[in-house]
mmCIF file of C-alpha atoms in Angstrom:
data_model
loop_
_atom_site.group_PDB
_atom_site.id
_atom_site.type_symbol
_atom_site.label_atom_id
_atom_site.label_comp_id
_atom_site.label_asym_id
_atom_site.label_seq_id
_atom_site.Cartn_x
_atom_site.Cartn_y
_atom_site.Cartn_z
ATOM 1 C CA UNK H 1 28.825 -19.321 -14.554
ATOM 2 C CA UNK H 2 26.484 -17.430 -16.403
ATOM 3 C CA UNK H 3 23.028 -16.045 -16.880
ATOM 4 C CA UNK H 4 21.332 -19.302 -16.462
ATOM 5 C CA UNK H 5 23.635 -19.842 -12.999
ATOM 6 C CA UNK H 6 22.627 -16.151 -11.614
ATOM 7 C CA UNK H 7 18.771 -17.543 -12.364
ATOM 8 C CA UNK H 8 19.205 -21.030 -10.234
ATOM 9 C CA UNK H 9 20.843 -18.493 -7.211
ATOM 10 C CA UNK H 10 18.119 -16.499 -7.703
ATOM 11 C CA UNK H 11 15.170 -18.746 -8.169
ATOM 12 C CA UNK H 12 17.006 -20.878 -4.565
ATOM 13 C CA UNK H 13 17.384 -17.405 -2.533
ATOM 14 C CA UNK H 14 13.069 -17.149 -3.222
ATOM 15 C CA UNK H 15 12.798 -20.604 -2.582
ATOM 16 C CA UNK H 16 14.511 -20.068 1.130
ATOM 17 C CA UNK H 17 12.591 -16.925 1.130
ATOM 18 C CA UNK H 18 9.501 -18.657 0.754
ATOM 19 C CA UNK H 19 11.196 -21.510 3.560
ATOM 20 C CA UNK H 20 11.854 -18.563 6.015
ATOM 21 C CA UNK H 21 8.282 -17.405 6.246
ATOM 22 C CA UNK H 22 6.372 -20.756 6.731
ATOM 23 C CA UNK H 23 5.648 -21.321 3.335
ATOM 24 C CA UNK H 24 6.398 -23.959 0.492
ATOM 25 C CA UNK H 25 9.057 -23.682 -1.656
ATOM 26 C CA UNK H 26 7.058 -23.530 -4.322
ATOM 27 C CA UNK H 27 6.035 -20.175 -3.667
ATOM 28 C CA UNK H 28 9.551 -18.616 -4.027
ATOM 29 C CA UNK H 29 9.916 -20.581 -7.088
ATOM 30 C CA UNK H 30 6.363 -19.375 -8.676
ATOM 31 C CA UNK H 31 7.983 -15.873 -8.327
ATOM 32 C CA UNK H 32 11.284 -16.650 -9.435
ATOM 33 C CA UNK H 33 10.185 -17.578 -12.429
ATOM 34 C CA UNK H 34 7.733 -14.570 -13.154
ATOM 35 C CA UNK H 35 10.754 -12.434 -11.650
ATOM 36 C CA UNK H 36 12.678 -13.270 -14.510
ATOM 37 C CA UNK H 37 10.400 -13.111 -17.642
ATOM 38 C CA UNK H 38 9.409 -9.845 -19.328
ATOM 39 C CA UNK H 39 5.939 -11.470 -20.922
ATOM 40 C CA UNK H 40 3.609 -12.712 -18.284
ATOM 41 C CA UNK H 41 3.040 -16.449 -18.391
ATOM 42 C CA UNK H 42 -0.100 -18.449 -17.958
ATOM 43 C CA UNK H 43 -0.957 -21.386 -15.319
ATOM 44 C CA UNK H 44 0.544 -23.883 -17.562
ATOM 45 C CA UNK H 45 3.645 -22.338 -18.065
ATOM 46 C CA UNK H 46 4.452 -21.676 -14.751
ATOM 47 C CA UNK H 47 3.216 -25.117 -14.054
ATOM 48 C CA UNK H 48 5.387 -26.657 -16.641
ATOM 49 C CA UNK H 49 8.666 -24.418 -15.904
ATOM 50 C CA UNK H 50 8.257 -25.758 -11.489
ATOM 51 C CA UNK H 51 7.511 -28.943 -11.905
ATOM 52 C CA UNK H 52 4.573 -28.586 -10.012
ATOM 53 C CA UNK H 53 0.850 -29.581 -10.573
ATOM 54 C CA UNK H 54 -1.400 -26.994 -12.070
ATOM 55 C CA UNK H 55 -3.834 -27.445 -8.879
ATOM 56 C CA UNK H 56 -0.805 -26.542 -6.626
ATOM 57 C CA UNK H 57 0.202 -23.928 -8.907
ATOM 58 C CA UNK H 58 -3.289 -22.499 -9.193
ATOM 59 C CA UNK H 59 -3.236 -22.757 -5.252
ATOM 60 C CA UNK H 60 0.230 -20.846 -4.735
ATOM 61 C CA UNK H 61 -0.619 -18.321 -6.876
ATOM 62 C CA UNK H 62 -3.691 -17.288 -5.352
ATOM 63 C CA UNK H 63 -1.413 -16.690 -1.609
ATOM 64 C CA UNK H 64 0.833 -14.725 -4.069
ATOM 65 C CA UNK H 65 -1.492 -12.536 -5.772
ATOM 66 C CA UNK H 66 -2.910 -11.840 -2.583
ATOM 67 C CA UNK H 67 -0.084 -10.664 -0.661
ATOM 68 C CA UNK H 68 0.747 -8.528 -4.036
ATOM 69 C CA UNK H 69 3.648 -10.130 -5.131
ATOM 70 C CA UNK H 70 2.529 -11.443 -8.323
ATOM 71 C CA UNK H 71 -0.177 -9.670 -10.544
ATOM 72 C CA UNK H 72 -3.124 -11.461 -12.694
ATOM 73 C CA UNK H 73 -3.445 -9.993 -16.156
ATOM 74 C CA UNK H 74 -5.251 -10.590 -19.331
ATOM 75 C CA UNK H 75 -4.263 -10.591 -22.914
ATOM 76 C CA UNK H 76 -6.804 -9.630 -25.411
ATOM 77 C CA UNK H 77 -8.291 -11.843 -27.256
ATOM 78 C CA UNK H 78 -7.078 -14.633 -24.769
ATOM 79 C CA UNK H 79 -9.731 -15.982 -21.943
ATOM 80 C CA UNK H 80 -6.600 -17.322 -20.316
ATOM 81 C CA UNK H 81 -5.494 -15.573 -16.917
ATOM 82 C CA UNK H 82 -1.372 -14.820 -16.979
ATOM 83 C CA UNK H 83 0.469 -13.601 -14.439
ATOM 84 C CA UNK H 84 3.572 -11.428 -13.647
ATOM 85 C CA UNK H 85 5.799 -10.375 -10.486
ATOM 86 C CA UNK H 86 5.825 -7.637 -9.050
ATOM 87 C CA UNK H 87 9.611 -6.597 -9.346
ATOM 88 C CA UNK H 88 9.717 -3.103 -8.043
ATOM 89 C CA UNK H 89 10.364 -4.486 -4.124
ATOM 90 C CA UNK H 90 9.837 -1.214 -2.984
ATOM 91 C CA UNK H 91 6.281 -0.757 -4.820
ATOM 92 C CA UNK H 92 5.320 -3.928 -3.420
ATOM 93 C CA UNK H 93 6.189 -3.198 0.007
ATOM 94 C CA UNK H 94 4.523 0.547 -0.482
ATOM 95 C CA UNK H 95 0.975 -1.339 -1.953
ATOM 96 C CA UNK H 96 0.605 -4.514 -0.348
ATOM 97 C CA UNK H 97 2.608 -4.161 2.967
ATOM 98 C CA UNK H 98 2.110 -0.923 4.010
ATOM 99 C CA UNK H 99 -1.384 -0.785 3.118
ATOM 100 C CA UNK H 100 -2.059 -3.781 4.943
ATOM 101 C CA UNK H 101 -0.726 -2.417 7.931
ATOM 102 C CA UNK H 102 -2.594 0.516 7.578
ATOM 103 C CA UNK H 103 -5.658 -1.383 7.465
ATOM 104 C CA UNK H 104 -4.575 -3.589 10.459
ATOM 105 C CA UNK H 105 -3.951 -0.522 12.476
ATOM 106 C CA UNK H 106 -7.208 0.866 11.232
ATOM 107 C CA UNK H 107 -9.466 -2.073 12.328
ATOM 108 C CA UNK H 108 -7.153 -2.550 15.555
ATOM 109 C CA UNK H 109 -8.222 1.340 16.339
ATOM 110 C CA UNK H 110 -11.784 0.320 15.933
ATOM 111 C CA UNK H 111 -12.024 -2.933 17.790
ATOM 112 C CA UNK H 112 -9.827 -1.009 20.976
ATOM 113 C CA UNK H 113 -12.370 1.786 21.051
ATOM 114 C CA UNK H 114 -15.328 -0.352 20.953
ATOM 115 C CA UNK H 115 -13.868 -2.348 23.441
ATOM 116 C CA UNK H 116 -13.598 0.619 25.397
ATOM 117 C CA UNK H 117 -17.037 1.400 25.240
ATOM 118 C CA UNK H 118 -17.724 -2.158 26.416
ATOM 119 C CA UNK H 119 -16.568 -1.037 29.492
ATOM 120 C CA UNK H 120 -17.479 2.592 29.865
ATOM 121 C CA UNK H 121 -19.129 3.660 33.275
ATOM 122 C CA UNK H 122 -17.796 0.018 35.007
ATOM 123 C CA UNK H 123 -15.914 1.215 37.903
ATOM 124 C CA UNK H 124 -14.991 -2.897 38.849
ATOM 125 C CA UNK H 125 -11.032 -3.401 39.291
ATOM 126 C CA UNK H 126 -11.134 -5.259 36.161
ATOM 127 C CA UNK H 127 -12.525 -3.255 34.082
ATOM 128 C CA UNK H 128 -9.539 -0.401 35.389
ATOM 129 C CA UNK H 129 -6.707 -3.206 34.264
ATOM 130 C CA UNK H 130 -8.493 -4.176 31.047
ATOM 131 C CA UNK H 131 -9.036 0.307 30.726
ATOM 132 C CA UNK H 132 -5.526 0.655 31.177
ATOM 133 C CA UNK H 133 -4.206 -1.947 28.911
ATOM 134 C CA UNK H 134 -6.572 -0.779 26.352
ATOM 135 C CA UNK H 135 -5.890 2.762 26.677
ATOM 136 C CA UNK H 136 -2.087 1.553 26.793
ATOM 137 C CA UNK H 137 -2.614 -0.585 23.074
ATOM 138 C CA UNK H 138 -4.412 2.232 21.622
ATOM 139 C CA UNK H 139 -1.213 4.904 22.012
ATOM 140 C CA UNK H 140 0.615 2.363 21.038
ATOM 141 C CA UNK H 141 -1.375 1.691 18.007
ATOM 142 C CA UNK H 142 -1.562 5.617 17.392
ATOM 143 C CA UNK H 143 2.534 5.624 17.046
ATOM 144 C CA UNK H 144 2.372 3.167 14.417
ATOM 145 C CA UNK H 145 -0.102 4.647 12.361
ATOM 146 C CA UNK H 146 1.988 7.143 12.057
ATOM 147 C CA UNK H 147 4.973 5.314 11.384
ATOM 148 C CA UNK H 148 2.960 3.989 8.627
ATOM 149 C CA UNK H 149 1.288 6.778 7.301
ATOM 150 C CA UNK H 150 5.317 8.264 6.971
ATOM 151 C CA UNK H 151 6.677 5.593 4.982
ATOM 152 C CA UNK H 152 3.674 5.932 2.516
ATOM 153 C CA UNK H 153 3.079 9.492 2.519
ATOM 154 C CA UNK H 154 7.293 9.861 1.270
ATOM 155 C CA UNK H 155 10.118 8.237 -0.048
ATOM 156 C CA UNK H 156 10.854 4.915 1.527
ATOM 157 C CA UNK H 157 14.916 5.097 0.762
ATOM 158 C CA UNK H 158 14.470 8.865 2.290
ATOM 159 C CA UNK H 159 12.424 8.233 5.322
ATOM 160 C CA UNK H 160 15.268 4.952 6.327
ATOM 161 C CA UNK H 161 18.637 7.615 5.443
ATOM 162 C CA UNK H 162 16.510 10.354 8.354
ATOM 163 C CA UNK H 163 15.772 7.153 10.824
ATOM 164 C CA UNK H 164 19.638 5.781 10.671
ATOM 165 C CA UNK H 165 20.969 9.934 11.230
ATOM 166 C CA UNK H 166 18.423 10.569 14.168
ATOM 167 C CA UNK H 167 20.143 6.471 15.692
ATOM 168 C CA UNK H 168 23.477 6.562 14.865
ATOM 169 C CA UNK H 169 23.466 10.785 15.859
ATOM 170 C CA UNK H 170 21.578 9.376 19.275
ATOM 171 C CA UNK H 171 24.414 6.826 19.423
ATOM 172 C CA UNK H 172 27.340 8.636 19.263
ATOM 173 C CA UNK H 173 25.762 11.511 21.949
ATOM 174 C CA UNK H 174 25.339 8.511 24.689
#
């Protein structure tokens, strides 16, 4: 089997990865490659190393970097852009995903309350339901910003070992 074996599992299970979300392929295999290397590598060497054009390259890695899987750096002396992947899954998910939601919950909050203010002093039936179901989103949307605000303010690994003794304690007392 060997190293080169382990790679082609690996560089398939992004691949599907990439399948599983809506995306191309080419996506997981972008950061399969970078996954693996300890230098970052330019446009053309990820190009080259795919199979892929450098426009659909160029293209793939602009989702990536912006999701904050893969990370654009320089090299001095070099006007080239290279690139690397983020391999610390759990920084990733800390930086890009959580902080994402944080700012979805964030602008949620503020589109709720202005649409809440939309319909301050209207007394109509309609405006009670669309009160209601506003009022109803916005405790909702309280809960997880605090959800959120727990797995970044502490240790991921910690705050999912507390969440599985508070179920599986809530289990076995039912």
């Amino acid at each position: 089997m060997g190293v080169e074996e382990a790679k082609k599992i690996m560089m398939e299970h992004f691949a599907n990865a990439a399948r599983r979300f809506g995306l191309n392929e080419l996506y997981g295999y972008i950061y399969g490659v970078l996954f693996f290397e300890d230098e970052p590598l330019s446009l053309g060497e990820i190009a080259e190393r795919t199979g892929y054009s450098l426009s659909h390259v160029s293209t793939a890695l602009k989702l990536l970097e912006s999701v904050g899987l893969v990370k654009r750096v320089k090299k001095p002396g070099d006007k080239k852009a290279y690139y690397t992947a983020i391999k610390n899954i759990r920084e990733w998910r800390r930086e890009a995903y959580y902080k994402r939601l944080e700012e979805d919950i964030e602008q949620t909050k503020i589109n709720l309350t202005r649409a809440l203010k939309e319909i301050e002093g209207d007394d109509s039936e309609e405006a009670k339901r669309i009160r209601e179901r506003i009022e109803f989103a916005l405790e909702r949307n309280a809960i997880a910003e605090k959800i959120v605000n727990i797995f970044l303010k502490n240790d991921e690994d910690e705050v999912l070992k507390k969440i599985l003794e508070c179920v599986e304690k809530k289990i076995r007392e039912e």
